[in-house]
Coordinates of C-alpha atoms and ligand atoms in Angstrom, one line a residue:
M1 CA -161.9 -16.6 36.4
N2 CA -158.4 -14.4 35.8
D3 CA -158.8 -11.4 36.6
Q4 CA -155.8 -9.7 37.2
P5 CA -153.6 -6.9 36.1
D6 CA -153.4 -6.9 32.3
A7 CA -150.5 -8.0 30.8
G8 CA -149.8 -6.2 28.0
G9 CA -149.9 -3.6 30.3
D10 CA -152.7 -1.2 27.8
F11 CA -153.2 2.1 30.3
L12 CA -157.1 1.6 29.9
V13 CA -157.8 -1.8 30.1
T14 CA -155.2 -1.8 34.0
H15 CA -157.1 -4.8 35.1
H16 CA -158.8 -7.4 32.2
V17 CA -160.9 -10.2 33.0
S18 CA -159.9 -12.7 30.4
P19 CA -162.3 -13.5 27.8
K20 CA -163.7 -15.6 26.9
D21 CA -162.7 -18.5 24.4
G22 CA -163.2 -19.1 20.2
E23 CA -166.4 -16.7 18.7
D24 CA -167.0 -15.7 22.1
A25 CA -163.6 -13.9 23.1
C26 CA -164.1 -10.4 22.5
L27 CA -167.8 -10.4 24.9
R28 CA -167.6 -10.9 28.5
D29 CA -170.3 -11.8 31.2
G30 CA -172.2 -10.4 34.2
A31 CA -169.9 -12.1 36.8
Q32 CA -166.5 -11.1 34.7
Y33 CA -167.6 -7.5 34.1
R34 CA -168.4 -7.0 38.2
Q35 CA -165.1 -9.0 38.4
S36 CA -163.4 -6.1 36.3
L37 CA -164.7 -3.2 38.3
R38 CA -162.5 -4.7 41.7
D39 CA -159.9 -3.0 40.2
G40 CA -159.0 -0.3 42.8
R41 CA -160.2 2.5 41.7
R42 CA -161.3 5.8 44.3
V43 CA -165.4 6.3 44.8
I44 CA -166.7 7.5 47.3
M45 CA -170.3 8.4 48.7
G46 CA -172.1 9.4 51.3
G47 CA -168.5 10.7 53.4
D48 CA -167.2 6.5 52.5
V49 CA -164.4 5.8 50.4
V50 CA -166.7 2.7 48.7
E51 CA -164.2 -0.8 48.7
D52 CA -165.9 -2.8 46.2
V53 CA -168.3 -0.9 44.5
T54 CA -170.3 -4.3 43.7
S55 CA -171.3 -4.7 47.3
H56 CA -172.3 -1.5 47.8
P57 CA -176.0 -0.6 48.5
G58 CA -175.5 2.7 46.9
L59 CA -174.1 0.9 43.0
K60 CA -174.8 -3.3 43.5
A61 CA -178.1 -3.0 42.5
G62 CA -176.8 -0.7 39.2
I63 CA -174.3 -3.0 38.8
D64 CA -176.7 -6.2 39.2
T65 CA -178.8 -4.7 35.8
F66 CA -175.7 -3.7 34.6
A67 CA -174.4 -7.7 35.2
T68 CA -177.6 -9.3 33.5
L69 CA -177.2 -7.0 29.9
F70 CA -174.0 -9.0 29.4
D71 CA -175.3 -12.4 30.6
A72 CA -177.6 -11.4 27.7
Q73 CA -174.9 -11.6 25.1
F74 CA -174.7 -15.5 26.1
E75 CA -179.1 -16.4 26.6
P76 CA -179.4 -17.6 22.9
E77 CA -183.1 -15.9 22.8
S78 CA -180.9 -12.8 23.8
R79 CA -177.2 -13.6 21.9
E80 CA -178.6 -12.3 17.8
V81 CA -179.4 -9.1 19.7
T82 CA -176.8 -7.9 22.1
T83 CA -174.0 -9.1 19.7
S84 CA -173.6 -9.2 16.2
I85 CA -170.5 -10.0 14.0
D86 CA -168.1 -6.6 13.0
P87 CA -167.7 -7.1 8.7
G88 CA -164.0 -5.4 9.5
T89 CA -162.8 -8.5 11.6
G90 CA -164.8 -11.1 11.0
R91 CA -165.0 -11.2 15.9
R92 CA -168.2 -11.2 17.6
I93 CA -168.9 -8.7 20.1
A94 CA -171.0 -5.9 21.4
T95 CA -173.9 -5.1 19.8
G96 CA -173.2 -1.6 20.7
W97 CA -169.4 -1.8 19.6
L98 CA -171.0 -1.8 15.9
V99 CA -169.4 0.5 13.0
P100 CA -172.7 1.8 11.6
R101 CA -172.4 1.1 7.9
R102 CA -175.6 0.2 6.7
R103 CA -179.4 0.3 8.1
E104 CA -179.4 -3.0 8.5
D105 CA -176.1 -1.8 11.7
L106 CA -178.3 1.4 12.5
A107 CA -181.8 -1.4 12.5
R108 CA -179.0 -3.3 15.5
H109 CA -178.5 -0.7 17.4
D110 CA -182.2 0.3 17.4
A111 CA -182.7 -3.5 18.2
Q112 CA -180.9 -3.5 20.9
I113 CA -181.3 -0.6 22.1
R114 CA -185.7 -1.5 22.3
F115 CA -183.8 -5.1 24.0
T116 CA -182.0 -2.3 27.0
T117 CA -185.2 -0.3 27.3
H118 CA -187.1 -3.1 28.0
R119 CA -185.2 -4.7 30.1
T120 CA -184.7 -1.2 32.3
L121 CA -187.7 0.7 30.9
G122 CA -185.3 2.8 29.5
V123 CA -184.8 4.6 33.2
F124 CA -180.6 3.7 32.2
G125 CA -180.0 6.4 30.4
R126 CA -176.0 5.2 29.7
P127 CA -176.3 1.3 29.7
P128 CA -173.2 -0.9 28.0
D129 CA -174.3 -0.2 24.7
Y130 CA -174.2 3.3 25.0
G131 CA -170.7 4.5 25.7
P132 CA -168.5 3.3 21.9
V133 CA -170.8 6.3 20.8
K134 CA -167.8 9.0 20.9
A135 CA -165.3 7.1 18.8
I136 CA -167.5 5.8 16.8
G137 CA -168.9 9.4 15.6
F138 CA -165.0 10.1 16.0
L139 CA -164.5 8.1 12.8
A140 CA -167.8 8.9 10.9
F141 CA -166.6 12.6 11.2
R142 CA -162.5 11.8 10.9
H143 CA -162.3 13.7 7.5
L144 CA -163.1 17.1 10.3
I145 CA -160.2 15.5 11.8
E146 CA -157.7 14.2 10.9
K147 CA -156.2 17.2 8.2
D148 CA -155.3 19.2 11.9
E149 CA -154.4 15.8 13.6
P150 CA -153.5 13.1 11.5
E151 CA -152.3 10.8 13.5
A152 CA -155.4 10.9 15.2
M153 CA -157.3 8.4 14.0
E154 CA -154.4 5.2 14.5
K155 CA -155.7 6.0 18.2
I156 CA -159.5 5.8 17.7
E157 CA -159.3 2.8 15.2
H158 CA -157.0 1.4 18.4
F159 CA -159.4 3.2 20.8
L160 CA -162.1 1.0 19.1
D161 CA -160.6 -2.1 18.5
V162 CA -159.2 -1.9 22.5
G163 CA -162.9 -1.1 23.5
S164 CA -164.5 -3.7 21.5
S165 CA -162.7 -6.8 22.4
H166 CA -162.5 -5.8 25.3
N167 CA -166.7 -5.3 25.9
L168 CA -166.0 -2.7 27.5
I169 CA -168.6 -0.2 29.3
S170 CA -167.7 3.6 28.7
A171 CA -168.9 7.2 30.3
D172 CA -169.4 9.8 28.7
V173 CA -166.7 13.0 30.3
I174 CA -168.3 16.2 29.0
I175 CA -169.8 18.2 31.4
D176 CA -167.5 21.4 32.8
V177 CA -168.9 22.2 36.7
Q178 CA -170.9 24.4 38.0
A179 CA -168.5 28.1 39.1
N180 CA -168.8 31.5 38.5
R181 CA -170.5 32.2 35.4
K182 CA -169.4 35.6 35.4
L183 CA -166.3 34.2 35.1
T184 CA -164.2 33.5 31.2
G185 CA -163.4 30.0 30.1
A186 CA -159.9 31.2 31.4
E187 CA -160.8 32.2 34.8
M188 CA -162.9 28.9 36.2
P189 CA -161.4 27.7 38.6
G190 CA -162.4 23.7 38.4
R191 CA -162.1 23.0 34.5
L192 CA -160.6 20.4 33.4
R193 CA -156.7 21.4 31.9
V194 CA -153.7 20.0 31.5
V195 CA -150.9 21.5 33.9
E196 CA -147.5 19.7 32.2
E197 CA -147.0 17.4 28.8
R198 CA -144.5 14.7 29.2
P199 CA -143.5 13.0 26.2
D200 CA -145.6 10.4 26.6
T201 CA -148.1 11.6 28.7
L202 CA -150.5 14.3 29.6
V203 CA -151.0 15.5 33.5
V204 CA -154.1 16.7 33.6
H205 CA -155.9 18.5 36.7
G206 CA -159.2 19.6 37.4
A207 CA -162.7 18.8 37.3
K208 CA -165.8 17.3 35.4
A209 CA -168.8 16.6 36.8
G210 CA -171.6 14.3 35.0
N211 CA -169.9 11.3 34.5
T212 CA -172.8 9.1 35.0
M213 CA -172.3 5.4 35.4
M214 CA -168.1 5.8 35.8
P215 CA -167.8 4.2 38.9
Q216 CA -169.8 0.7 37.6
G217 CA -168.7 1.1 34.4
N218 CA -164.5 0.5 33.1
I219 CA -163.2 4.0 31.2
G220 CA -164.4 7.4 30.5
T221 CA -164.1 8.9 27.4
I222 CA -163.5 13.1 28.2
S223 CA -164.5 15.6 25.5
M224 CA -165.1 19.4 25.3
P225 CA -168.9 20.7 24.9
P226 CA -169.9 24.0 23.5
P227 CA -169.1 26.1 23.7
A228 CA -165.1 26.4 22.8
R229 CA -165.3 30.8 22.0
D230 CA -163.0 31.7 25.8
V231 CA -162.0 28.4 26.6
P232 CA -157.8 27.9 26.8
E233 CA -156.0 25.4 24.8
D234 CA -154.7 22.9 27.7
C235 CA -158.6 22.5 28.5
M236 CA -159.6 21.1 24.8
L237 CA -158.4 17.4 25.4
W238 CA -160.5 14.6 23.9
A239 CA -158.8 11.9 25.5
A240 CA -159.7 7.8 27.3
V241 CA -159.2 7.5 30.5
P242 CA -159.7 3.4 32.9
A243 CA -162.2 4.9 36.1
N244 CA -159.1 3.5 38.2
L245 CA -157.3 5.7 36.8
Q246 CA -154.5 7.2 39.5
G247 CA -155.2 9.9 40.6
L248 CA -158.4 9.8 40.1
T249 CA -161.3 10.2 42.5
L250 CA -165.2 9.5 41.7
V251 CA -167.4 11.4 44.0
C252 CA -170.8 9.7 43.7
R253 CA -173.5 11.9 44.4
E254 CA -176.7 10.3 46.8
P255 CA -178.1 7.7 45.4
V256 CA -182.2 7.8 44.8
T257 CA -182.6 4.6 46.4
S258 CA -182.0 3.0 49.4
G259 CA -180.7 -1.2 48.2
R260 CA -183.5 -1.8 49.6
E261 CA -186.0 -2.2 47.6
T262 CA -188.1 -5.8 46.8
R263 CA -189.6 -5.9 43.2
D264 CA -193.0 -6.5 45.0
D265 CA -192.7 -2.8 45.8
H266 CA -190.4 -1.3 44.1
P267 CA -190.1 -2.9 40.0
I268 CA -187.7 -0.9 39.0
T269 CA -186.2 1.5 42.0
A270 CA -185.4 -2.3 43.0
A271 CA -183.7 -2.5 40.5
G272 CA -180.9 0.1 41.0
E273 CA -179.9 3.4 39.2
E274 CA -176.5 4.1 37.4
I275 CA -174.8 6.6 39.3
D276 CA -173.4 10.3 38.7
C277 CA -170.3 11.6 40.6
L278 CA -167.9 14.8 40.0
A279 CA -164.3 13.3 38.8
L280 CA -161.6 15.0 40.8
Y281 CA -158.2 14.9 38.7
D282 CA -155.2 15.6 41.8
H283 CA -152.3 15.5 39.0
V284 CA -153.4 13.1 36.8
E285 CA -151.3 11.6 33.6
I286 CA -153.1 10.6 30.7
S287 CA -151.1 7.8 28.5
R288 CA -151.1 9.6 24.7
D289 CA -151.9 7.0 23.3
Y290 CA -155.1 7.4 24.3
V291 CA -155.0 11.1 23.5
F292 CA -157.5 11.4 20.6
S293 CA -157.1 15.8 20.1
Y294 CA -155.7 17.9 22.0
R295 CA -156.0 22.5 21.4
N296 CA -157.5 22.0 18.8
R297 CA -159.7 25.0 18.5
N298 CA -161.4 22.6 15.4
I299 CA -162.4 20.4 16.9
A300 CA -162.9 21.8 20.7
S301 CA -165.9 23.5 18.2
I302 CA -167.7 21.0 16.3
Y303 CA -168.6 18.9 20.0
T304 CA -172.3 18.3 18.5
T305 CA -171.2 17.7 15.0
L306 CA -169.2 14.1 16.4
G307 CA -171.7 13.3 18.7
R308 CA -174.9 13.0 15.8
F309 CA -174.4 9.2 16.4
A310 CA -174.4 9.5 20.5
F311 CA -177.9 11.7 19.8
W312 CA -179.6 9.4 17.8
K313 CA -179.0 6.4 19.8
I314 CA -180.5 8.6 22.8
I315 CA -183.3 9.7 21.2
C316 CA -184.3 5.6 20.2
R317 CA -184.0 5.3 23.1
L318 CA -186.3 8.0 24.5
S319 CA -188.9 6.2 21.6
H320 CA -189.0 3.0 23.1
R321 CA -189.5 4.2 27.0
A322 CA -192.6 6.3 25.3
E323 CA -194.3 3.4 23.7
L324 CA -194.0 2.1 27.1
F325 CA -195.1 4.5 28.7
A326 CA -198.1 4.5 26.2
A327 CA -198.5 0.4 27.2
T328 CA -197.7 2.0 31.4
A329 CA -201.0 4.3 29.9
Q330 CA -203.6 2.1 28.3
M331 CA -202.8 -0.5 31.2
I332 CA -203.8 2.1 34.4
V333 CA -207.6 2.8 32.6
N334 CA -208.1 -0.2 31.7
A335 CA -207.6 -1.2 35.6
L336 CA -208.9 1.3 36.6
G337 CA -212.5 0.1 34.1
T338 CA -212.1 4.3 33.2
D339 CA -211.6 3.8 29.3
H340 CA -214.7 4.2 29.0
V341 CA -214.5 8.3 29.6
P342 CA -213.6 10.9 26.7
A343 CA -211.3 13.2 29.1
V344 CA -209.4 10.1 29.4
R345 CA -209.1 8.4 26.1
A346 CA -208.2 11.7 25.5
M347 CA -205.4 12.0 28.2
V348 CA -204.2 8.3 27.1
A349 CA -204.3 9.6 23.3
D350 CA -201.4 12.2 24.6
V351 CA -199.7 9.1 26.0
I352 CA -200.0 7.7 22.4
H353 CA -199.1 10.8 20.9
Y354 CA -196.3 11.5 22.5
A355 CA -194.9 7.7 21.2
K356 CA -195.8 7.6 18.3
L357 CA -193.8 11.2 16.7
I358 CA -190.8 10.6 18.9
R359 CA -190.5 7.1 16.6
A360 CA -191.6 8.5 13.3
C361 CA -188.3 10.8 14.1
V362 CA -186.6 8.1 14.6
L363 CA -187.3 6.3 11.4
A364 CA -187.3 9.0 9.3
S365 CA -184.2 10.3 10.1
V366 CA -182.4 6.6 9.6
E367 CA -185.1 6.4 5.6
Q368 CA -183.1 9.3 5.3
A369 CA -179.5 8.1 6.8
A370 CA -176.7 9.3 4.3
P371 CA -173.1 8.3 5.5
T372 CA -170.0 10.9 6.1
P373 CA -167.0 10.5 4.0
S374 CA -165.3 7.4 6.2
G375 CA -168.7 5.5 5.4
V376 CA -169.9 5.6 8.4
L377 CA -173.8 6.2 8.0
I378 CA -175.4 8.5 10.6
P379 CA -178.8 9.2 10.8
E380 CA -180.1 12.9 9.4
A381 CA -179.5 15.4 12.5
S382 CA -182.6 17.6 12.1
L383 CA -185.0 15.0 12.6
V384 CA -183.4 13.3 15.7
T385 CA -183.4 16.3 17.1
A386 CA -186.1 18.1 16.5
G387 CA -187.7 14.7 17.8
R388 CA -185.4 14.6 20.9
L389 CA -187.0 18.8 21.6
Y390 CA -189.7 17.6 21.4
A391 CA -189.2 13.8 23.5
I392 CA -187.0 15.9 26.5
E393 CA -189.5 19.2 26.8
Q394 CA -193.3 16.3 27.1
Y395 CA -191.4 14.3 29.0
P396 CA -193.0 16.7 32.4
K397 CA -196.2 16.7 31.0
I398 CA -196.1 12.6 30.0
M399 CA -195.0 12.2 33.6
Q400 CA -197.7 14.2 35.1
V401 CA -200.4 12.7 32.3
L402 CA -199.5 8.6 34.2
R403 CA -199.9 10.3 37.5
D404 CA -203.3 12.0 36.4
L405 CA -204.6 8.8 35.2
S406 CA -203.9 7.1 38.6
G407 CA -206.1 8.6 40.8
Q408 CA -205.1 7.4 44.5
G409 CA -204.0 4.8 42.8
L410 CA -200.6 6.3 43.9
I411 CA -200.6 7.3 47.4
S412 CA -203.2 4.3 48.1
R413 CA -200.3 1.3 47.5
V414 CA -200.0 -1.1 50.2
P415 CA -196.1 -2.7 50.1
E416 CA -196.7 -6.4 49.6
S417 CA -196.0 -6.9 54.2
T418 CA -199.0 -5.2 54.6
W419 CA -200.6 -7.8 51.9
A420 CA -199.7 -10.6 53.5
R421 CA -201.2 -10.0 57.2
S422 CA -203.9 -12.6 57.6
D423 CA -206.0 -9.8 58.8
V424 CA -206.1 -7.3 56.3
G425 CA -204.9 -9.2 53.4
A426 CA -208.5 -10.8 52.8
M427 CA -210.3 -7.4 53.2
L428 CA -207.6 -6.4 50.6
D429 CA -208.6 -9.0 47.9
E430 CA -212.0 -8.0 48.5
F431 CA -212.4 -4.3 48.5
L432 CA -210.6 -3.2 45.9
P433 CA -210.0 -5.5 42.8
G434 CA -210.0 -2.9 39.4
H435 CA -211.8 -3.3 36.7
D436 CA -209.2 -6.3 35.0
L437 CA -207.4 -6.7 37.3
N438 CA -207.1 -8.5 41.3
A439 CA -207.1 -5.8 43.8
R440 CA -202.8 -7.4 44.9
D441 CA -202.1 -7.3 40.9
K442 CA -203.9 -3.6 40.2
N443 CA -201.3 -2.5 42.6
R444 CA -198.3 -4.0 41.5
L445 CA -199.1 -2.0 38.7
F446 CA -199.9 1.4 40.8
N447 CA -195.2 0.3 42.1
L448 CA -194.3 0.8 38.9
V449 CA -196.3 4.3 38.2
W450 CA -194.8 5.3 41.2
D451 CA -192.2 4.0 40.5
L452 CA -191.9 5.1 37.4
T453 CA -193.2 8.7 37.9
C454 CA -192.7 10.0 41.8
S455 CA -190.0 8.5 43.2
G456 CA -186.7 10.2 43.5
H457 CA -185.3 8.1 41.0
G458 CA -188.3 8.2 39.1
L459 CA -187.7 12.4 39.2
R460 CA -184.2 11.7 38.3
T461 CA -184.5 10.1 35.2
A462 CA -185.7 13.3 34.1
L463 CA -184.0 15.5 35.3
F464 CA -181.3 13.7 33.3
E465 CA -182.8 13.3 29.7
A466 CA -183.4 16.7 30.3
L467 CA -179.8 18.3 30.7
N468 CA -177.6 14.6 29.3
A469 CA -176.2 15.7 25.7
T470 CA -177.9 18.9 26.4
P471 CA -181.1 20.8 27.4
A472 CA -183.7 22.8 25.2
P473 CA -182.0 25.5 24.8
A474 CA -178.4 24.3 23.2
L475 CA -181.4 21.9 20.9
R476 CA -183.4 24.9 19.9
E477 CA -179.9 26.1 18.4
D478 CA -178.7 23.2 17.1
L479 CA -182.3 23.2 14.9
Y480 CA -181.7 27.0 13.7
R481 CA -178.2 26.0 13.3
I482 CA -178.9 22.0 10.6
H483 CA -181.7 23.3 9.0
D484 CA -181.8 23.6 5.6
N485 CA -185.0 23.8 2.5
P486 CA -183.5 25.8 0.1
E487 CA -186.0 24.4 -2.1
A488 CA -188.2 25.6 0.4
R489 CA -187.4 28.6 0.1
A490 CA -187.4 28.9 -3.3
V491 CA -191.8 28.5 -3.7
V492 CA -191.3 30.6 -1.2
R493 CA -189.2 33.4 -2.6
E494 CA -191.3 32.8 -6.0
I495 CA -194.6 32.6 -4.7
A496 CA -193.7 36.5 -3.0
G497 CA -192.9 37.8 -6.3
L498 CA -188.9 37.9 -5.4
E499 CA -186.2 39.4 -7.6
Ligands
FAD501 C1 -176.6 14.4 34.1 C2 -175.8 15.2 34.1 C3 -176.0 14.2 32.3 C4 -175.4 15.5 31.8 N1 -174.7 14.4 30.2 C5 -174.7 15.9 29.2 C6 -173.6 15.3 28.3 O1 -173.6 14.1 27.4 N2 -173.5 16.0 27.4 C7 -173.7 17.4 27.6 O2 -173.5 18.5 27.1 N3 -173.8 18.1 28.3 C8 -174.1 17.3 29.7 N4 -174.5 17.7 30.9 C9 -175.1 19.2 30.5 C10 -175.9 19.8 30.6 O3 -176.1 19.6 29.3 C11 -176.4 21.1 31.8 O4 -176.3 20.2 32.8 C12 -176.8 22.1 30.5 O5 -176.2 23.0 30.0 C13 -177.0 23.9 32.1 O6 -175.5 24.2 32.3 P1 -175.3 23.8 34.1 O7 -175.0 23.0 34.2 O8 -173.7 23.4 33.7 O9 -176.2 25.3 34.5 P2 -175.1 27.2 34.0 O10 -174.3 27.2 33.2 O11 -174.9 26.7 36.1 O12 -176.6 27.3 33.9 C14 -178.3 27.2 35.6 C15 -179.2 27.5 34.6 O13 -179.6 28.6 34.2 C16 -180.3 28.6 32.7 N5 -179.0 29.2 31.4 C17 -177.6 29.7 31.2 N6 -177.4 30.2 30.6 C18 -177.7 30.2 29.8 C19 -178.2 29.5 28.2 N7 -177.1 29.9 27.7 N8 -179.6 30.2 27.4 C20 -180.3 29.2 28.5 N9 -180.3 28.9 29.6 C21 -179.5 29.3 30.8 C22 -180.4 27.3 32.4 O14 -181.8 27.3 33.3 C23 -179.7 26.5 33.6 O15 -179.8 25.0 33.7 C24 -175.4 16.4 31.6 C25 -176.1 16.9 32.7 C26 -176.6 16.5 33.4 C27 -176.8 16.3 35.2

């Protein structure tokens, strides 16, 4: 395998791993993905510079899990879901990079997200199939962009081509760092801004927060969150950058996994985590080939519109995870034999209710999807926002229901190494069997519930869901703004006898 710097000298793909042959030319397997991360990027974790992210205990297990998702593109049973034929080029690409133009395409994305969710229990909010959403969002709403920045679309199309043909994994680079909220946008010290405009590049300085999985990914897509009111124009930047950009330092948060968890005791945590980080840009040059918008207040104000496809993918993920929550709830009560207790059945019904309502929003939003003027099919926005608002607000409650259903099961778990002891193992087998599960399997089920609802990893995932793609107050504002039903208003007007 060749991992030479890209001969073409593309700004975005500086450390390209040579592609596969023939039909698979646009795909990468897990080993190639891992190799692409050994590219000289500057990552700091726990006070140390990380020499190789693929072997660092805080990053490795998550990368290994991502790698299985790349490998799945070559496995016969998952190839049809994880890859798709791009109708424009006839090339087989990762499904995440497929531009949705028909309902079947949205169904392909939904199936891909379901697949990823089942492989990871949905605890990765930014799996490889998520990253292309920004580029697809730009393409979908090109009519809003082209009138101000006519050259942007050529760049976006090039970005989509490079991203899909190299099977890149992209992080969202959106959030401004947290600072004194009494300052105006212009006064914010850390806000990423352009400090010099050169003929072929823009030089940026400052920081972005979040950047989920950028240390484990290839590139990041920079955009600017709302509101754009008092933000200076030199901060209004939409661009794509490689993770190994010269002058960029990725400062990781403390990991919530140790890298030493075993699958027996921690089936979810052992699969690792997606790491969030602060991205510090110290006078970094960004190629204008990948600057899609700059100093454009109009585009800065349509962040939510450009994110419509991303928001839909997020609710798809939440819906598939909710189905797994419902399955877990049913398995807990079957394991304990509490399934005949009316109050217990009501709690399980709450979880099923949660899953069904989110799924209904996904399906209805696809049913009412409409093409944008550029022919990209975008699911109906108010159903997506309403569903997401419900999903994230109920999420903590659903976690608590799973804890309640478990009773002492969560704190009476026994490590596999203890169970393996001859002096206690047989007694544990004898004393702890459940209703329809033997003692050891019951213990394993509660290991999973622990990881999902009580572990640092589970709580980080819950926090991520509450914040990513904007928290509940912003979703309420979005819903208020986009909902319109003139027919219903006319009926009310008529019934009330208004003139
Ligand atoms: C891992 C992660 C991923 C994220 N992903 C995305 C993303 O994909 N897209 C995106 O746009 N954002 C994303 N966010 C950012 C998220 O939307 C913000 O964290 C959130 O908007 C709160 O802003 P803040 O963290 O800067 O908190 P601050 O502005 O410092 O405010 C702190 C708290 O004060 C309260 N508060 C402040 N102002 C208001 C207000 N106007 N109305 C109501 N309450 C208020 C809230 O409780 C808020 O949490 C992500 C955040 C994280 C941590």
